[in-house]
Amino acid sequence: MYVSADLIWLAVALPLAGFLLNGALAIWRPTSKTAVSVIGPAVLLGAFAVVLLVFRSYALSGIATPVLVRLWSWVPAGSLQVDLSFVVDRLSLVMLLVVTGVGSLIHLFSVGYMKEDPGYARYFAYLNLFIVFMLVLVLGASFPVLFIGWEGVGLCSYLLIGFWFGEKANADAGKKAFLVNRIGDFGFLVAMFLLWTSVGSLDFARVAELAPTQLAAGGTMVTLITLFLFLGCAGKSAQIPLYVWLPDAMAGPTPVSALIHAATMVTAGVYLVARTNFLFAMAPLSSTVVAGVGAATALFAATIGLRQYDIKKVLAYSTVSQLGYMFLAVGTGAYVAGIFHLVTHAFFKALLFLGAGSVIHSMHHAYHATHSHEDAQDMRNMGGLRRHMPWTFALMLIATLAIAGIPPFSGFFSKDEILAAAFARGAELPLFRLFWLFGVAAAALTAFYMARLMAMTFFGHNRTGAEEQKHLHEAPAIMTVPLLVLGLLSAAGGMINLPELVGGDARLEHWLDPVLEAGHRYFPLEMPHGQTEYVLIGLAIVIAVGGLVAGWRVTMARPIVPARLAPAEAGFWKVLFHKYYVDEFYEAAIVGPLRRFSEKVLWKDVDQGIIDGGGVEGSARLARTLGWIGSRLQTGQVGLYLTMFLAGALGIFFVVMG
Amino acid sequence: MLLGPSLAISAMLFSIGVVGVLVRRNAIVVFMCIELMLNAVNLTFVALSRYYGVAGQLMVFFVMTVAAAEAAVGLAIILAVFRHTKSVDLKANTLLQG
């Protein structure tokens, strides 16, 4: 069956309908959970089906040119003509498959996970709305349309982080995510303004066409544009220095963390760099900055992940770290590797988060049954869970091996490709050797903290409590089946882009070639071959295995004590536990001074002093003073009036007589 | 012929009227001084009509008519004020003070 790419609007309309229906139910029938359970995942599965059909037709047709789906004219303003149009090409199709595919699985998982939540309908309304905006982001054929999605997913992220807004910490986390993202959005907007003034268009296709003639390669303008764009990416994709919101975003429900803060939204920055590869490739300085920030973030976040106890916090820092890898890839010019890692990461990180959700679900039930107030997310309270949750354990183990980079799991291929690319770029730009080293170190740490997570959660003695232990159980099928699918994808996801070295055909690379052609032309990259490739792969495997073994050994060396008995952290561990005190630093250096400035200067001085005091009360005081002066003349003394009358008459007399 | 002395008397009368208006406190005296000023002007009109035609004399009748009307209203006001405050002293009547 041939399906025209024009039908892609249906993939957006379905979740939108889901949002409206679930939203209506959330307002008028919050208790009708059955309807929500059907509508929520069904619209997503429908969207996935549409995407699959479009993908199949597009792939079978063999064409590589993008299909522009123009819906309506959005901003017709003189020479600025922005249409609400979608672009269906090979890059957006890959993203669409990931968003709707992984999204569907997470929607299904949510049915089990959120079943007992009073805000069930509201949750699915938000989740559907998120998918709508994510699809607009991916499909947008111009910067402004992409920006709608960009802001929309930010809104949904805010709504879902603060989903349990009854607790102030959750609401604060939502606000933090929103505000930190504003900094990035400022960069995105400035980049759009600069593009408009220098190139005169905001359509991706037009900009790609005009940029080589309108902008000097390596020039100041293109460097500025790309750096501002990257500021936006750093906000959305949680890179240094704007990563601080993502770990706090774990305040939301766990499937949200899996969908928004691991698999889809946070990869939007990587997608944007890949989408605008023609610009970044023209600005080697910006690309180096992207790669450098990515590499630094990968290592930095991985070290923090070493000493977190909240299972979701470990995964959050892991996500920040893996996003760093993706930026290292796209900054190196290995756009395919970046997208490849984006896809595999979506599989195994979604699996890890959903697995963690399954664990938390079980822990929560156990503590709920005994009315205990222990922390259900603290890994020190877990241990030995593999006996209670064999499916979750087995599937999370696959994801762990994938993220650690053990062949033949998916993460191995994508991460190896990134590191090989960074190494290869090092031949011409030595700085990339340092980035490569960062990446290798981060890979070792990744394996370490993942081994620690698995060991603390699933191995050793159970520390939940004797009574609670009886209530630990495997999750229901609605939760384990999505896990199973993600497990298969995590294990075999590498198949989409097997390197030629192992007899693969680098399918994703050939598939994406037409989209990334410009980027590869301006910023060519010669990947290592032969002996170097073998050495790099060997090193990667040694590092991964070494990291896993070290993580296991160090964690199991000493018995772990439950959270309430745990001693205080000391030494460098304490620094890591407190996340390098970055939040405290931001609080002291930026948030605090800003707040004080707002209160003391902007509020007390500017608003109350100048505007209220000078403008509002000042004008009143001026009128009163003038009136008072006038009233002094009104003495009621007729004599005085007559004197003044005479003086005035004489004055006029003399003036007229000259 | 007698224009110079006529205008001089007129000026003197007017000045006496002005000074009286300015310095006296009794409302009736002030009122009388205003009449004095009006009549000083009348004298000027009559004196000058000899050179400029009868229009000046005509004007004097107008002034006298208006002065009569004014006297009626003015005295009525003064009477009303006196009934109200038992005084016609201008310094004491400062109800319209700002």
Tab-separated table of C-alpha atoms in Angstrom, chain A residues 196-591:
chain	number	residue	atom	x	y	z
A	196	TRP	CA	17.048	36.330	9.021
A	197	THR	CA	19.229	39.431	8.728
A	198	SER	CA	22.150	37.656	7.102
A	199	VAL	CA	20.531	35.001	4.936
A	200	GLY	CA	17.014	36.365	4.589
A	201	SER	CA	15.178	33.105	5.074
A	202	LEU	CA	14.188	30.792	7.879
A	203	ASP	CA	13.268	27.702	5.868
A	204	PHE	CA	15.754	24.904	6.283
A	205	ALA	CA	15.832	24.212	2.561
A	206	ARG	CA	16.255	27.884	1.597
A	207	VAL	CA	18.908	28.483	4.233
A	208	ALA	CA	20.816	25.410	3.080
A	209	GLU	CA	20.621	26.731	-0.456
A	210	LEU	CA	21.581	30.342	0.325
A	211	ALA	CA	24.033	29.884	3.186
A	212	PRO	CA	27.079	29.008	1.030
A	213	THR	CA	26.680	32.226	-0.973
A	214	GLN	CA	25.393	34.565	1.749
A	215	LEU	CA	27.718	33.491	4.530
A	216	ALA	CA	31.468	33.167	4.476
A	217	ALA	CA	32.554	29.703	5.556
A	218	GLY	CA	34.285	29.992	8.900
A	219	GLY	CA	33.221	33.647	9.086
A	220	THR	CA	32.071	35.543	12.154
A	221	MET	CA	28.392	35.534	11.217
A	222	VAL	CA	27.994	31.814	10.678
A	223	THR	CA	30.034	31.154	13.818
A	224	LEU	CA	27.793	33.467	15.832
A	225	ILE	CA	24.626	31.909	14.443
A	226	THR	CA	25.758	28.392	15.201
A	227	LEU	CA	27.046	29.281	18.663
A	228	PHE	CA	23.710	30.864	19.566
A	229	LEU	CA	21.921	27.843	18.143
A	230	PHE	CA	24.122	25.656	20.286
A	231	LEU	CA	23.209	27.701	23.352
A	232	GLY	CA	19.633	26.666	22.630
A	233	CYS	CA	20.735	23.061	22.217
A	234	ALA	CA	22.709	23.179	25.467
A	235	GLY	CA	19.575	24.278	27.278
A	236	LYS	CA	17.237	21.748	25.756
A	237	SER	CA	19.743	18.882	25.740
A	238	ALA	CA	21.194	19.588	29.182
A	239	GLN	CA	24.807	20.337	28.378
A	240	ILE	CA	27.312	22.290	30.474
A	241	PRO	CA	26.566	24.876	31.765
A	242	LEU	CA	22.789	24.470	31.482
A	243	TYR	CA	22.504	20.784	32.436
A	244	VAL	CA	21.376	21.473	36.018
A	245	TRP	CA	17.672	21.198	35.294
A	246	LEU	CA	17.732	17.611	34.024
A	247	PRO	CA	18.648	15.788	37.265
A	248	ASP	CA	15.976	17.817	39.075
A	249	ALA	CA	13.494	16.880	36.352
A	250	MET	CA	13.457	13.395	37.889
A	251	ALA	CA	10.774	14.797	40.203
A	252	GLY	CA	8.255	13.825	37.518
A	253	PRO	CA	6.728	10.369	37.080
A	254	THR	CA	9.307	7.827	35.899
A	255	PRO	CA	7.770	7.122	32.458
A	256	VAL	CA	8.016	10.861	31.855
A	257	SER	CA	11.697	10.714	32.656
A	258	ALA	CA	12.003	7.863	30.180
A	259	LEU	CA	10.096	9.575	27.398
A	260	ILE	CA	10.950	13.257	27.757
A	261	HIS	CA	14.139	13.370	29.761
A	262	ALA	CA	15.935	10.467	28.140
A	263	ALA	CA	14.583	9.277	24.816
A	264	THR	CA	13.055	12.198	22.964
A	265	MET	CA	12.944	15.812	24.089
A	266	VAL	CA	16.471	16.116	25.382
A	267	THR	CA	17.794	14.779	22.095
A	268	ALA	CA	16.162	17.710	20.276
A	269	GLY	CA	19.408	19.658	20.495
A	270	VAL	CA	21.318	16.862	18.765
A	271	TYR	CA	18.601	16.693	16.147
A	272	LEU	CA	18.815	20.454	15.593
A	273	VAL	CA	22.580	20.326	15.057
A	274	ALA	CA	22.140	17.436	12.623
A	275	ARG	CA	19.281	19.247	10.888
A	276	THR	CA	21.392	22.398	10.474
A	277	ASN	CA	24.551	20.439	9.710
A	278	PHE	CA	25.230	22.706	6.711
A	279	LEU	CA	25.616	25.660	9.089
A	280	PHE	CA	27.696	23.900	11.717
A	281	ALA	CA	29.938	22.381	9.067
A	282	MET	CA	30.645	25.890	7.783
A	283	ALA	CA	31.782	27.013	11.232
A	284	PRO	CA	34.651	24.800	12.414
A	285	LEU	CA	35.047	26.877	15.566
A	286	SER	CA	31.442	26.278	16.592
A	287	SER	CA	31.756	22.602	15.783
A	288	THR	CA	34.809	22.405	18.008
A	289	VAL	CA	32.903	24.150	20.788
A	290	VAL	CA	30.013	21.703	20.355
A	291	ALA	CA	32.360	18.723	20.489
A	292	GLY	CA	34.306	20.164	23.430
A	293	VAL	CA	31.217	20.933	25.490
A	294	GLY	CA	29.850	17.507	24.629
A	295	ALA	CA	33.016	15.690	25.654
A	296	ALA	CA	33.358	17.720	28.843
A	297	THR	CA	29.729	17.103	29.732
A	298	ALA	CA	30.066	13.397	29.024
A	299	LEU	CA	32.938	13.085	31.485
A	300	PHE	CA	31.673	15.568	34.062
A	301	ALA	CA	28.195	14.091	34.367
A	302	ALA	CA	29.580	10.550	34.439
A	303	THR	CA	31.699	11.370	37.493
A	304	ILE	CA	28.658	12.737	39.317
A	305	GLY	CA	26.773	9.559	38.423
A	306	LEU	CA	29.365	7.578	40.351
A	307	ARG	CA	28.098	8.713	43.725
A	308	GLN	CA	24.368	9.168	43.448
A	309	TYR	CA	22.075	6.894	45.430
A	310	ASP	CA	18.747	7.783	43.907
A	311	ILE	CA	18.341	5.271	41.080
A	312	LYS	CA	16.778	7.905	38.849
A	313	LYS	CA	19.499	10.446	39.607
A	314	VAL	CA	22.138	7.988	38.408
A	315	LEU	CA	20.211	7.525	35.196
A	316	ALA	CA	19.682	11.276	34.874
A	317	TYR	CA	23.390	12.008	35.040
A	318	SER	CA	23.943	9.098	32.716
A	319	THR	CA	21.572	10.744	30.252
A	320	VAL	CA	23.424	14.056	30.487
A	321	SER	CA	26.634	12.154	29.893
A	322	GLN	CA	25.280	10.230	26.891
A	323	LEU	CA	23.890	13.432	25.391
A	324	GLY	CA	27.422	14.751	25.701
A	325	TYR	CA	28.534	11.864	23.511
A	326	MET	CA	25.989	12.797	20.896
A	327	PHE	CA	27.223	16.383	20.831
A	328	LEU	CA	30.775	15.142	20.641
A	329	ALA	CA	29.695	13.225	17.547
A	330	VAL	CA	27.852	16.025	15.759
A	331	GLY	CA	30.574	18.510	16.711
A	332	THR	CA	33.153	16.185	15.216
A	333	GLY	CA	31.218	16.114	11.975
A	334	ALA	CA	30.078	12.531	12.486
A	335	TYR	CA	26.406	13.446	12.212
A	336	VAL	CA	25.352	9.868	11.494
A	337	ALA	CA	27.123	8.636	14.611
A	338	GLY	CA	25.295	11.282	16.623
A	339	ILE	CA	21.898	10.256	15.271
A	340	PHE	CA	22.825	6.587	15.611
A	341	HIS	CA	23.668	7.061	19.266
A	342	LEU	CA	20.501	9.111	19.681
A	343	VAL	CA	18.473	6.151	18.427
A	344	THR	CA	20.231	3.433	20.406
A	345	HIS	CA	20.277	5.651	23.483
A	346	ALA	CA	16.534	6.149	23.128
A	347	PHE	CA	16.166	2.359	23.268
A	348	PHE	CA	18.433	1.481	26.143
A	349	LYS	CA	17.883	4.595	28.231
A	350	ALA	CA	14.114	4.312	27.906
A	351	LEU	CA	14.515	0.691	28.967
A	352	LEU	CA	16.675	1.673	31.936
A	353	PHE	CA	14.235	4.333	33.064
A	354	LEU	CA	11.209	2.102	32.631
A	355	GLY	CA	13.061	-0.674	34.447
A	356	ALA	CA	13.839	1.767	37.228
A	357	GLY	CA	10.177	2.726	37.155
A	358	SER	CA	9.232	-0.909	37.533
A	359	VAL	CA	11.609	-1.204	40.487
A	360	ILE	CA	10.306	1.992	42.093
A	361	HIS	CA	6.728	0.818	41.511
A	362	SER	CA	7.476	-2.401	43.371
A	363	MET	CA	9.408	-0.659	46.150
A	364	HIS	CA	6.666	1.889	46.540
A	365	HIS	CA	4.065	-0.850	46.893
A	366	ALA	CA	6.176	-2.623	49.488
A	367	TYR	CA	6.636	0.509	51.585
A	368	HIS	CA	3.037	1.474	51.080
A	369	ALA	CA	1.891	-1.920	52.373
A	370	THR	CA	3.821	-1.442	55.614
A	371	HIS	CA	3.161	2.306	55.872
A	372	SER	CA	6.881	2.952	55.893
A	373	HIS	CA	8.235	6.352	54.884
A	374	GLU	CA	11.552	5.095	53.556
A	375	ASP	CA	12.784	6.392	50.176
A	376	ALA	CA	11.543	4.029	47.453
A	377	GLN	CA	14.094	5.369	44.991
A	378	ASP	CA	17.206	5.053	47.124
A	379	MET	CA	19.368	2.162	45.898
A	380	ARG	CA	20.661	1.619	49.415
A	381	ASN	CA	17.165	0.446	50.307
A	382	MET	CA	17.075	-2.075	47.464
A	383	GLY	CA	19.371	-5.032	46.881
A	384	GLY	CA	18.666	-8.572	45.774
A	385	LEU	CA	15.708	-7.527	43.674
A	386	ARG	CA	16.590	-9.988	40.905
A	387	ARG	CA	14.866	-12.730	42.871
A	388	HIS	CA	11.666	-10.693	43.050
A	389	MET	CA	11.717	-9.122	39.622
A	390	PRO	CA	13.488	-11.501	37.220
A	391	TRP	CA	12.113	-9.913	34.024
A	392	THR	CA	12.970	-6.392	34.988
A	393	PHE	CA	16.380	-7.560	36.078
A	394	ALA	CA	17.165	-9.435	32.864
A	395	LEU	CA	16.017	-6.594	30.647
A	396	MET	CA	17.846	-3.934	32.626
A	397	LEU	CA	20.931	-6.094	32.390
A	398	ILE	CA	20.670	-5.956	28.595
A	399	ALA	CA	20.340	-2.174	28.751
A	400	THR	CA	23.327	-1.992	31.087
A	401	LEU	CA	25.455	-3.998	28.705
A	402	ALA	CA	24.244	-1.815	25.857
A	403	ILE	CA	25.044	1.489	27.559
A	404	ALA	CA	28.367	0.197	28.837
A	405	GLY	CA	29.354	-0.659	25.287
A	406	ILE	CA	29.636	-4.410	25.359
A	407	PRO	CA	29.379	-5.967	21.885
A	408	PRO	CA	27.123	-6.920	20.237
A	409	PHE	CA	24.615	-4.745	22.096
A	410	SER	CA	23.456	-1.558	20.417
A	411	GLY	CA	25.357	0.972	22.494
A	412	PHE	CA	28.676	-0.577	21.596
A	413	PHE	CA	28.352	0.234	17.896
A	414	SER	CA	27.104	3.772	18.294
A	415	LYS	CA	29.513	4.767	21.046
A	416	ASP	CA	32.425	3.162	19.257
A	417	GLU	CA	31.616	5.100	16.115
A	418	ILE	CA	31.610	8.378	18.043
A	419	LEU	CA	34.928	7.670	19.700
A	420	ALA	CA	36.466	6.547	16.410
A	421	ALA	CA	35.261	9.735	14.747
A	422	ALA	CA	36.689	11.938	17.506
A	423	PHE	CA	39.958	10.037	17.264
A	424	ALA	CA	40.048	10.485	13.493
A	425	ARG	CA	39.344	14.211	13.726
A	426	GLY	CA	42.271	14.417	16.107
A	427	ALA	CA	44.585	13.832	13.152
A	428	GLU	CA	43.948	17.344	11.832
A	429	LEU	CA	42.783	19.083	15.016
A	430	PRO	CA	44.818	17.777	17.972
A	431	LEU	CA	42.263	19.174	20.419
A	432	PHE	CA	39.923	16.372	19.384
A	433	ARG	CA	42.417	13.863	20.781
A	434	LEU	CA	41.694	15.372	24.176
A	435	PHE	CA	37.959	15.131	23.500
A	436	TRP	CA	38.459	11.507	22.523
A	437	LEU	CA	40.292	10.921	25.797
A	438	PHE	CA	37.385	12.504	27.666
A	439	GLY	CA	35.034	10.195	25.799
A	440	VAL	CA	37.077	7.115	26.636
A	441	ALA	CA	37.271	8.103	30.303
A	442	ALA	CA	33.524	8.737	30.334
A	443	ALA	CA	32.973	5.315	28.771
A	444	ALA	CA	34.900	3.682	31.616
A	445	LEU	CA	32.907	5.653	34.190
A	446	THR	CA	29.651	4.771	32.430
A	447	ALA	CA	30.409	1.085	32.765
A	448	PHE	CA	31.412	1.686	36.393
A	449	TYR	CA	28.282	3.486	37.559
A	450	MET	CA	26.016	1.118	35.641
A	451	ALA	CA	27.648	-1.891	37.295
A	452	ARG	CA	27.208	-0.100	40.622
A	453	LEU	CA	23.552	0.577	39.890
A	454	MET	CA	22.878	-3.031	38.945
A	455	ALA	CA	24.838	-4.393	41.883
A	456	MET	CA	23.129	-2.169	44.423
A	457	THR	CA	19.663	-2.743	43.016
A	458	PHE	CA	19.549	-6.380	42.045
A	459	PHE	CA	22.375	-8.175	43.852
A	460	GLY	CA	23.466	-8.775	47.396
A	461	HIS	CA	21.139	-8.935	50.376
A	462	ASN	CA	17.814	-7.249	50.316
A	463	ARG	CA	17.799	-4.084	52.436
A	464	THR	CA	14.186	-3.103	51.962
A	465	GLY	CA	13.109	-4.631	55.254
A	466	ALA	CA	11.908	-8.049	56.394
A	467	GLU	CA	8.208	-7.240	56.269
A	468	GLU	CA	8.439	-5.128	53.102
A	469	GLN	CA	10.291	-7.881	51.284
A	470	LYS	CA	7.135	-9.979	51.102
A	471	HIS	CA	5.417	-7.269	49.095
A	472	LEU	CA	8.088	-6.926	46.416
A	473	HIS	CA	6.750	-8.295	43.150
A	474	GLU	CA	7.270	-8.245	39.419
A	475	ALA	CA	5.393	-5.571	37.479
A	476	PRO	CA	2.205	-6.494	35.560
A	477	ALA	CA	2.360	-7.500	31.898
A	478	ILE	CA	1.325	-4.066	30.628
A	479	MET	CA	4.621	-2.835	32.058
A	480	THR	CA	6.907	-5.774	31.300
A	481	VAL	CA	5.883	-6.190	27.644
A	482	PRO	CA	7.074	-2.702	26.651
A	483	LEU	CA	10.247	-3.477	28.575
A	484	LEU	CA	10.638	-6.665	26.592
A	485	VAL	CA	10.279	-4.840	23.266
A	486	LEU	CA	12.773	-2.210	24.353
A	487	GLY	CA	15.079	-5.013	25.481
A	488	LEU	CA	15.032	-6.508	22.009
A	489	LEU	CA	15.684	-3.103	20.483
A	490	SER	CA	18.507	-2.375	22.922
A	491	ALA	CA	20.128	-5.674	22.137
A	492	ALA	CA	19.716	-5.553	18.388
A	493	GLY	CA	19.494	-1.800	17.749
A	494	GLY	CA	23.055	-1.775	16.487
A	495	MET	CA	21.864	-3.702	13.459
A	496	ILE	CA	20.578	-0.516	11.841
A	497	ASN	CA	24.105	0.700	11.319
A	498	LEU	CA	26.503	-2.233	11.496
A	499	PRO	CA	29.976	-1.129	10.431
A	500	GLU	CA	31.519	-2.721	7.360
A	501	LEU	CA	34.208	-4.152	9.610
A	502	VAL	CA	31.855	-6.810	10.931
A	503	GLY	CA	30.187	-7.416	7.595
A	504	GLY	CA	27.482	-4.809	8.048
A	505	ASP	CA	26.336	-2.403	5.397
A	506	ALA	CA	26.200	0.837	7.449
A	507	ARG	CA	22.543	1.143	6.530
A	508	LEU	CA	21.730	4.221	8.612
A	509	GLU	CA	24.746	6.016	7.196
A	510	HIS	CA	23.682	5.430	3.594
A	511	TRP	CA	20.109	6.222	4.477
A	512	LEU	CA	21.009	9.603	6.008
A	513	ASP	CA	23.640	10.509	3.419
A	514	PRO	CA	21.393	12.753	1.263
A	515	VAL	CA	20.329	14.834	4.280
A	516	LEU	CA	23.827	15.238	5.658
A	517	GLU	CA	25.544	15.620	2.311
A	518	ALA	CA	26.268	19.353	2.764
A	519	GLY	CA	27.681	18.816	6.236
A	520	HIS	CA	29.965	16.076	5.060
A	521	ARG	CA	31.103	18.189	2.104
A	522	TYR	CA	32.160	21.233	4.149
A	523	PHE	CA	33.496	19.289	7.088
A	524	PRO	CA	34.812	15.998	5.668
A	525	LEU	CA	35.850	13.292	8.069
A	526	GLU	CA	38.037	10.334	7.206
A	527	MET	CA	37.091	7.485	9.500
A	528	PRO	CA	39.895	5.186	10.658
A	529	HIS	CA	40.303	1.900	8.869
A	530	GLY	CA	42.254	-1.294	9.282
A	531	GLN	CA	44.591	-1.602	12.192
A	532	THR	CA	43.620	1.631	13.908
A	533	GLU	CA	40.002	0.583	13.846
A	534	TYR	CA	40.814	-2.771	15.451
A	535	VAL	CA	42.911	-1.106	18.131
A	536	LEU	CA	40.154	1.405	18.920
A	537	ILE	CA	37.517	-1.303	19.130
A	538	GLY	CA	39.731	-3.461	21.288
A	539	LEU	CA	40.373	-0.525	23.587
A	540	ALA	CA	36.666	0.245	23.816
A	541	ILE	CA	35.846	-3.327	24.805
A	542	VAL	CA	38.643	-3.468	27.372
A	543	ILE	CA	37.479	-0.162	28.852
A	544	ALA	CA	33.863	-1.285	29.019
A	545	VAL	CA	34.610	-4.640	30.592
A	546	GLY	CA	37.147	-3.080	32.944
A	547	GLY	CA	34.632	-0.452	34.018
A	548	LEU	CA	31.941	-3.035	34.668
A	549	VAL	CA	34.269	-5.269	36.681
A	550	ALA	CA	35.648	-2.346	38.675
A	551	GLY	CA	32.173	-1.036	39.373
A	552	TRP	CA	31.036	-4.453	40.541
A	553	ARG	CA	34.086	-5.037	42.710
A	554	VAL	CA	34.067	-1.650	44.371
A	555	THR	CA	30.339	-1.794	45.087
A	556	MET	CA	30.310	-5.332	46.432
A	557	ALA	CA	33.557	-4.967	48.390
A	558	ARG	CA	31.798	-3.589	51.426
A	559	PRO	CA	28.309	-4.387	52.669
A	560	ILE	CA	25.845	-1.660	51.768
A	561	VAL	CA	23.781	-0.209	54.575
A	562	PRO	CA	20.212	1.076	54.152
A	563	ALA	CA	19.787	4.799	53.596
A	564	ARG	CA	18.678	5.633	57.137
A	565	LEU	CA	21.783	3.986	58.623
A	566	ALA	CA	24.253	5.253	56.041
A	567	PRO	CA	27.193	7.306	57.311
A	568	ALA	CA	27.869	10.793	55.968
A	569	GLU	CA	29.915	11.077	52.823
A	570	ALA	CA	33.543	12.097	53.137
A	571	GLY	CA	36.383	13.310	50.970
A	572	PHE	CA	36.017	13.525	47.208
A	573	TRP	CA	32.973	11.227	47.331
A	574	LYS	CA	31.241	14.006	49.198
A	575	VAL	CA	32.040	16.460	46.404
A	576	LEU	CA	30.620	14.001	43.880
A	577	PHE	CA	27.604	13.268	46.056
A	578	HIS	CA	26.888	16.982	46.149
A	579	LYS	CA	27.301	17.200	42.383
A	580	TYR	CA	30.426	19.398	42.592
A	581	TYR	CA	28.268	21.950	44.398
A	582	VAL	CA	27.297	23.366	41.007
A	583	ASP	CA	23.742	24.087	42.119
A	584	GLU	CA	25.067	25.810	45.213
A	585	PHE	CA	27.490	27.772	43.034
A	586	TYR	CA	24.717	28.861	40.656
A	587	GLU	CA	22.594	29.777	43.654
A	588	ALA	CA	25.378	31.905	45.121
A	589	ALA	CA	26.727	33.375	41.889
A	590	ILE	CA	23.662	33.849	39.712
A	591	VAL	CA	20.312	33.106	41.322
